[in-house]
Amino acid sequence: DAKTTQPNSMESNEEEPVHLPCNHSTISGTDYIHWYRQLPSQGPEYVIHGLTSNVNNRMASLAIAEDRKSSTLILHRATLRDAAVYYCILSNSGYALNFGKGTSLLVTP
Amino acid sequence: GAVVSQHPSRVICKSGTSVKIECRSLDFQATTMFWYRQFPKQSLMLMATSNEGSKATYEQGVEKDKFLINHASLTLSTLTVTSAHPEDSSFYICSALGLLASSYNEQFFGPGTRLTVL
């Protein structure tokens, strides 16, 4: 499995944008870039995924570098409910997900 | 969006007993489900891949005779922890693959089951 590198933790103020980085220099051509998040004592929640182009949905935006070796998850206005561990995962569609340590996001009022 | 449920949400049992955890896809059919476990302050670790109508595929280091997986229908997979011991205490999470209109297989996760073995 191609590996990803994320900062252990990040902090943001409420209602400000948050940019969560992810490096994946060994990504293969068929790997999707997935982002999931997990709140304490809950199952992971899908956030967004992409292959080559930038993606937007109601939760977040995903900016993918042109060489695909890095990506950034963008939360446009952080809320207290966005405090969670965010996982950046590479995988082909339909395969199990290899969760790393993720980034623990702290949102302060 | 697609919903995956797990039952029970938490269970406490005595050492040596068996515990069954159910994972259901509520509004879609899932030919493939995955079972993960998560120890405190650690990330999710894949235990096994469950395919409807066939034997599960276990990850290295996961005892197939201890963690019995049955995927008898397109909406239900069960994980039975046999002869549970305190070291089996963990958060068990299932996910189900759902085929979206775009042909991308998204994984939908259940809420997890907290197992405590005394």
mmCIF file of C-alpha atoms in Angstrom:
data_model
loop_
_atom_site.group_PDB
_atom_site.id
_atom_site.type_symbol
_atom_site.label_atom_id
_atom_site.label_comp_id
_atom_site.label_asym_id
_atom_site.label_seq_id
_atom_site.Cartn_x
_atom_site.Cartn_y
_atom_site.Cartn_z
ATOM 1 C CA ASP A 1 0.000 0.000 0.000
ATOM 2 C CA ALA A 2 1.202 3.477 -0.833
ATOM 3 C CA LYS A 3 1.741 5.450 2.374
ATOM 4 C CA THR A 4 0.598 8.887 3.379
ATOM 5 C CA THR A 5 2.196 11.413 5.705
ATOM 6 C CA GLN A 6 0.091 13.801 7.764
ATOM 7 C CA PRO A 7 0.865 16.138 10.663
ATOM 8 C CA ASN A 8 -0.031 14.596 14.004
ATOM 9 C CA SER A 9 -2.179 17.524 15.029
ATOM 10 C CA MET A 10 -3.454 20.895 13.913
ATOM 11 C CA GLU A 11 -5.398 23.648 15.567
ATOM 12 C CA SER A 12 -7.898 26.093 14.140
ATOM 13 C CA ASN A 13 -10.186 28.825 15.345
ATOM 14 C CA GLU A 14 -13.887 28.409 14.870
ATOM 15 C CA GLU A 15 -15.300 29.833 11.622
ATOM 16 C CA GLU A 16 -11.893 30.037 10.010
ATOM 17 C CA PRO A 17 -10.757 27.902 7.050
ATOM 18 C CA VAL A 18 -8.614 24.858 7.751
ATOM 19 C CA HIS A 19 -6.129 23.317 5.345
ATOM 20 C CA LEU A 20 -5.127 19.758 6.233
ATOM 21 C CA PRO A 21 -2.105 18.580 4.228
ATOM 22 C CA CYS A 22 -1.245 15.063 3.112
ATOM 23 C CA ASN A 23 1.858 13.839 1.314
ATOM 24 C CA HIS A 24 1.735 10.688 -0.774
ATOM 25 C CA SER A 25 4.817 10.655 -2.941
ATOM 26 C CA THR A 26 4.512 6.945 -3.848
ATOM 27 C CA ILE A 27 0.935 7.164 -5.116
ATOM 28 C CA SER A 28 0.137 4.919 -8.080
ATOM 29 C CA GLY A 29 -1.916 5.877 -11.105
ATOM 30 C CA THR A 30 -4.986 3.966 -9.966
ATOM 31 C CA ASP A 31 -4.984 5.128 -6.339
ATOM 32 C CA TYR A 32 -7.873 7.252 -5.230
ATOM 33 C CA ILE A 33 -7.198 9.816 -2.491
ATOM 34 C CA HIS A 34 -9.754 9.385 0.270
ATOM 35 C CA TRP A 35 -10.421 11.499 3.327
ATOM 36 C CA TYR A 36 -12.330 10.172 6.297
ATOM 37 C CA ARG A 37 -12.767 11.614 9.734
ATOM 38 C CA GLN A 38 -13.493 9.991 13.068
ATOM 39 C CA LEU A 39 -15.028 11.495 16.169
ATOM 40 C CA PRO A 40 -14.290 9.841 19.539
ATOM 41 C CA SER A 41 -16.028 6.488 19.985
ATOM 42 C CA GLN A 42 -17.627 6.624 16.544
ATOM 43 C CA GLY A 43 -17.012 4.912 13.233
ATOM 44 C CA PRO A 44 -15.169 6.799 10.489
ATOM 45 C CA GLU A 45 -17.195 9.189 8.370
ATOM 46 C CA TYR A 46 -16.554 9.713 4.663
ATOM 47 C CA VAL A 47 -15.521 13.252 3.830
ATOM 48 C CA ILE A 48 -14.403 13.348 0.218
ATOM 49 C CA HIS A 49 -12.390 11.504 -2.403
ATOM 50 C CA GLY A 50 -10.676 12.317 -5.669
ATOM 51 C CA LEU A 51 -8.454 10.881 -8.351
ATOM 52 C CA THR A 52 -6.838 13.688 -10.340
ATOM 53 C CA SER A 53 -9.040 16.774 -10.322
ATOM 54 C CA ASN A 54 -9.986 18.999 -7.418
ATOM 55 C CA VAL A 55 -13.285 18.077 -5.825
ATOM 56 C CA ASN A 56 -15.917 19.956 -3.883
ATOM 57 C CA ASN A 57 -18.819 18.688 -1.848
ATOM 58 C CA ARG A 58 -20.999 20.059 0.919
ATOM 59 C CA MET A 59 -18.519 19.056 3.600
ATOM 60 C CA ALA A 60 -15.170 20.079 2.157
ATOM 61 C CA SER A 61 -12.931 20.638 -0.832
ATOM 62 C CA LEU A 62 -10.044 18.476 -1.952
ATOM 63 C CA ALA A 63 -7.137 20.094 -3.736
ATOM 64 C CA ILE A 64 -4.851 17.627 -5.512
ATOM 65 C CA ALA A 65 -1.388 18.596 -6.681
ATOM 66 C CA GLU A 66 -0.732 18.306 -10.380
ATOM 67 C CA ASP A 67 1.797 15.485 -9.829
ATOM 68 C CA ARG A 68 -0.636 13.859 -7.346
ATOM 69 C CA LYS A 69 2.096 13.525 -4.750
ATOM 70 C CA SER A 70 0.242 15.642 -2.246
ATOM 71 C CA SER A 71 -3.249 16.838 -1.483
ATOM 72 C CA THR A 72 -5.007 19.221 0.867
ATOM 73 C CA LEU A 73 -8.362 18.864 2.534
ATOM 74 C CA ILE A 74 -10.020 22.234 2.960
ATOM 75 C CA LEU A 75 -12.726 22.897 5.503
ATOM 76 C CA HIS A 76 -14.044 26.306 4.528
ATOM 77 C CA ARG A 77 -15.383 27.357 7.924
ATOM 78 C CA ALA A 78 -14.405 25.161 10.842
ATOM 79 C CA THR A 79 -17.008 24.495 13.503
ATOM 80 C CA LEU A 80 -16.620 22.815 16.862
ATOM 81 C CA ARG A 81 -18.256 19.725 15.365
ATOM 82 C CA ASP A 82 -15.365 19.435 12.911
ATOM 83 C CA ALA A 83 -12.966 18.515 15.721
ATOM 84 C CA ALA A 84 -11.942 14.967 14.844
ATOM 85 C CA VAL A 85 -9.105 12.808 13.573
ATOM 86 C CA TYR A 86 -8.796 13.212 9.812
ATOM 87 C CA TYR A 87 -7.364 10.351 7.783
ATOM 88 C CA CYS A 88 -5.882 10.692 4.310
ATOM 89 C CA ILE A 89 -5.893 7.259 2.667
ATOM 90 C CA LEU A 90 -4.833 5.938 -0.728
ATOM 91 C CA SER A 91 -6.692 2.989 -2.164
ATOM 92 C CA ASN A 92 -8.129 1.554 -5.316
ATOM 93 C CA SER A 93 -11.909 1.658 -5.471
ATOM 94 C CA GLY A 94 -13.452 -1.280 -3.650
ATOM 95 C CA TYR A 95 -10.482 -2.219 -1.526
ATOM 96 C CA ALA A 96 -10.052 -2.091 2.233
ATOM 97 C CA LEU A 97 -8.707 1.140 3.643
ATOM 98 C CA ASN A 98 -5.318 1.313 5.348
ATOM 99 C CA PHE A 99 -5.744 3.854 8.139
ATOM 100 C CA GLY A 100 -2.614 5.645 9.300
ATOM 101 C CA LYS A 101 -2.417 7.818 12.386
ATOM 102 C CA GLY A 102 -4.232 10.759 10.825
ATOM 103 C CA THR A 103 -4.301 14.393 11.929
ATOM 104 C CA SER A 104 -6.082 15.325 15.123
ATOM 105 C CA LEU A 105 -7.858 18.625 14.491
ATOM 106 C CA LEU A 106 -8.618 20.839 17.446
ATOM 107 C CA VAL A 107 -11.117 23.655 16.902
ATOM 108 C CA THR A 108 -11.201 26.401 19.475
ATOM 109 C CA PRO A 109 -14.065 28.867 19.985
ATOM 110 C CA GLY B 1 -26.593 8.504 2.214
ATOM 111 C CA ALA B 2 -26.198 4.792 2.791
ATOM 112 C CA VAL B 3 -26.453 3.610 6.377
ATOM 113 C CA VAL B 4 -24.636 0.799 8.117
ATOM 114 C CA SER B 5 -25.720 -0.308 11.572
ATOM 115 C CA GLN B 6 -23.985 -2.422 14.176
ATOM 116 C CA HIS B 7 -25.482 -4.321 17.075
ATOM 117 C CA PRO B 8 -24.825 -4.206 19.926
ATOM 118 C CA SER B 9 -23.241 -0.796 20.355
ATOM 119 C CA ARG B 10 -21.454 -1.965 23.481
ATOM 120 C CA VAL B 11 -21.108 -5.286 25.262
ATOM 121 C CA ILE B 12 -19.460 -6.435 28.459
ATOM 122 C CA CYS B 13 -18.795 -10.127 28.879
ATOM 123 C CA LYS B 14 -16.884 -12.532 31.075
ATOM 124 C CA SER B 15 -13.634 -14.079 29.975
ATOM 125 C CA GLY B 16 -14.180 -17.332 28.079
ATOM 126 C CA THR B 17 -17.576 -16.458 26.637
ATOM 127 C CA SER B 18 -18.399 -15.791 22.992
ATOM 128 C CA VAL B 19 -19.811 -12.563 21.638
ATOM 129 C CA LYS B 20 -21.543 -11.983 18.316
ATOM 130 C CA ILE B 21 -21.527 -8.583 16.602
ATOM 131 C CA GLU B 22 -23.866 -7.846 13.705
ATOM 132 C CA CYS B 23 -23.207 -5.470 10.838
ATOM 133 C CA ARG B 24 -26.099 -4.537 8.556
ATOM 134 C CA SER B 25 -26.351 -2.400 5.447
ATOM 135 C CA LEU B 26 -29.782 -0.834 5.860
ATOM 136 C CA ASP B 27 -30.613 0.595 2.465
ATOM 137 C CA PHE B 28 -28.229 -1.048 0.035
ATOM 138 C CA GLN B 29 -26.777 -4.425 -0.751
ATOM 139 C CA ALA B 30 -23.153 -5.074 0.033
ATOM 140 C CA THR B 31 -21.333 -8.018 -1.466
ATOM 141 C CA THR B 32 -18.233 -7.032 0.485
ATOM 142 C CA MET B 33 -17.906 -5.955 4.077
ATOM 143 C CA PHE B 34 -14.773 -5.274 6.095
ATOM 144 C CA TRP B 35 -14.098 -5.729 9.787
ATOM 145 C CA TYR B 36 -11.676 -3.460 11.617
ATOM 146 C CA ARG B 37 -10.687 -3.101 15.235
ATOM 147 C CA GLN B 38 -9.296 -0.134 17.068
ATOM 148 C CA PHE B 39 -7.429 -0.175 20.374
ATOM 149 C CA PRO B 40 -7.396 2.952 22.560
ATOM 150 C CA LYS B 41 -5.453 5.846 21.067
ATOM 151 C CA GLN B 42 -4.583 3.793 17.997
ATOM 152 C CA SER B 43 -5.810 3.763 14.430
ATOM 153 C CA LEU B 44 -8.155 1.274 12.797
ATOM 154 C CA MET B 45 -6.599 -2.033 11.808
ATOM 155 C CA LEU B 46 -8.172 -4.256 9.176
ATOM 156 C CA MET B 47 -9.031 -7.697 10.523
ATOM 157 C CA ALA B 48 -10.754 -9.390 7.621
ATOM 158 C CA THR B 49 -12.628 -9.011 4.367
ATOM 159 C CA SER B 50 -16.032 -10.626 4.218
ATOM 160 C CA ASN B 51 -17.616 -11.577 0.899
ATOM 161 C CA GLU B 52 -21.207 -12.739 0.670
ATOM 162 C CA GLY B 53 -21.472 -16.463 0.182
ATOM 163 C CA SER B 54 -17.784 -17.232 0.599
ATOM 164 C CA LYS B 55 -15.179 -17.582 3.311
ATOM 165 C CA ALA B 56 -13.695 -14.464 4.799
ATOM 166 C CA THR B 57 -10.118 -13.444 4.094
ATOM 167 C CA TYR B 58 -8.171 -12.690 7.253
ATOM 168 C CA GLU B 59 -5.236 -10.348 7.676
ATOM 169 C CA GLN B 60 -1.941 -11.689 8.895
ATOM 170 C CA GLY B 61 -1.938 -12.218 12.644
ATOM 171 C CA VAL B 62 -5.729 -12.446 12.972
ATOM 172 C CA GLU B 63 -6.851 -15.893 14.131
ATOM 173 C CA LYS B 64 -9.673 -17.122 11.921
ATOM 174 C CA ASP B 65 -10.779 -19.707 14.475
ATOM 175 C CA LYS B 66 -11.117 -17.042 17.132
ATOM 176 C CA PHE B 67 -12.817 -14.378 15.048
ATOM 177 C CA LEU B 68 -15.540 -16.150 13.094
ATOM 178 C CA ILE B 69 -17.063 -14.177 10.253
ATOM 179 C CA ASN B 70 -20.276 -15.087 8.475
ATOM 180 C CA HIS B 71 -21.650 -13.116 5.529
ATOM 181 C CA ALA B 72 -24.804 -15.055 4.777
ATOM 182 C CA SER B 73 -26.760 -12.337 3.003
ATOM 183 C CA LEU B 74 -26.149 -9.177 1.009
ATOM 184 C CA THR B 75 -27.104 -7.018 3.984
ATOM 185 C CA LEU B 76 -25.680 -8.855 6.991
ATOM 186 C CA SER B 77 -22.247 -9.877 8.186
ATOM 187 C CA THR B 78 -21.524 -11.156 11.680
ATOM 188 C CA LEU B 79 -18.309 -11.298 13.680
ATOM 189 C CA THR B 80 -18.178 -13.765 16.561
ATOM 190 C CA VAL B 81 -15.374 -13.411 19.068
ATOM 191 C CA THR B 82 -14.995 -16.895 20.516
ATOM 192 C CA SER B 83 -13.613 -17.542 24.001
ATOM 193 C CA ALA B 84 -13.053 -13.856 24.530
ATOM 194 C CA HIS B 85 -10.220 -12.697 26.779
ATOM 195 C CA PRO B 86 -9.402 -9.258 28.191
ATOM 196 C CA GLU B 87 -6.883 -8.609 25.411
ATOM 197 C CA ASP B 88 -9.786 -8.841 22.920
ATOM 198 C CA SER B 89 -11.335 -5.753 24.482
ATOM 199 C CA SER B 90 -11.466 -3.228 21.678
ATOM 200 C CA PHE B 91 -13.664 -1.109 19.410
ATOM 201 C CA TYR B 92 -14.866 -3.248 16.507
ATOM 202 C CA ILE B 93 -16.001 -1.423 13.374
ATOM 203 C CA CYS B 94 -17.466 -2.792 10.174
ATOM 204 C CA SER B 95 -17.806 -1.181 6.776
ATOM 205 C CA ALA B 96 -19.802 -2.105 3.710
ATOM 206 C CA LEU B 97 -19.002 -1.400 0.081
ATOM 207 C CA GLY B 98 -21.707 0.410 -1.828
ATOM 208 C CA LEU B 99 -21.570 0.942 -5.551
ATOM 209 C CA LEU B 100 -22.320 4.530 -6.433
ATOM 210 C CA ALA B 101 -23.703 5.713 -9.749
ATOM 211 C CA SER B 102 -20.229 6.784 -10.791
ATOM 212 C CA SER B 103 -18.962 3.195 -10.356
ATOM 213 C CA TYR B 104 -16.832 4.246 -7.421
ATOM 214 C CA ASN B 105 -17.093 1.785 -4.532
ATOM 215 C CA GLU B 106 -17.534 3.914 -1.443
ATOM 216 C CA GLN B 107 -17.095 2.394 1.992
ATOM 217 C CA PHE B 108 -19.801 3.149 4.527
ATOM 218 C CA PHE B 109 -18.838 2.576 8.136
ATOM 219 C CA GLY B 110 -20.913 1.383 11.032
ATOM 220 C CA PRO B 111 -20.929 3.204 14.374
ATOM 221 C CA GLY B 112 -18.740 0.586 16.047
ATOM 222 C CA THR B 113 -19.153 -1.903 18.895
ATOM 223 C CA ARG B 114 -17.272 -1.444 22.140
ATOM 224 C CA LEU B 115 -16.319 -4.861 23.570
ATOM 225 C CA THR B 116 -15.099 -5.126 27.148
ATOM 226 C CA VAL B 117 -14.013 -8.527 28.406
ATOM 227 C CA LEU B 118 -13.724 -8.839 32.172
#
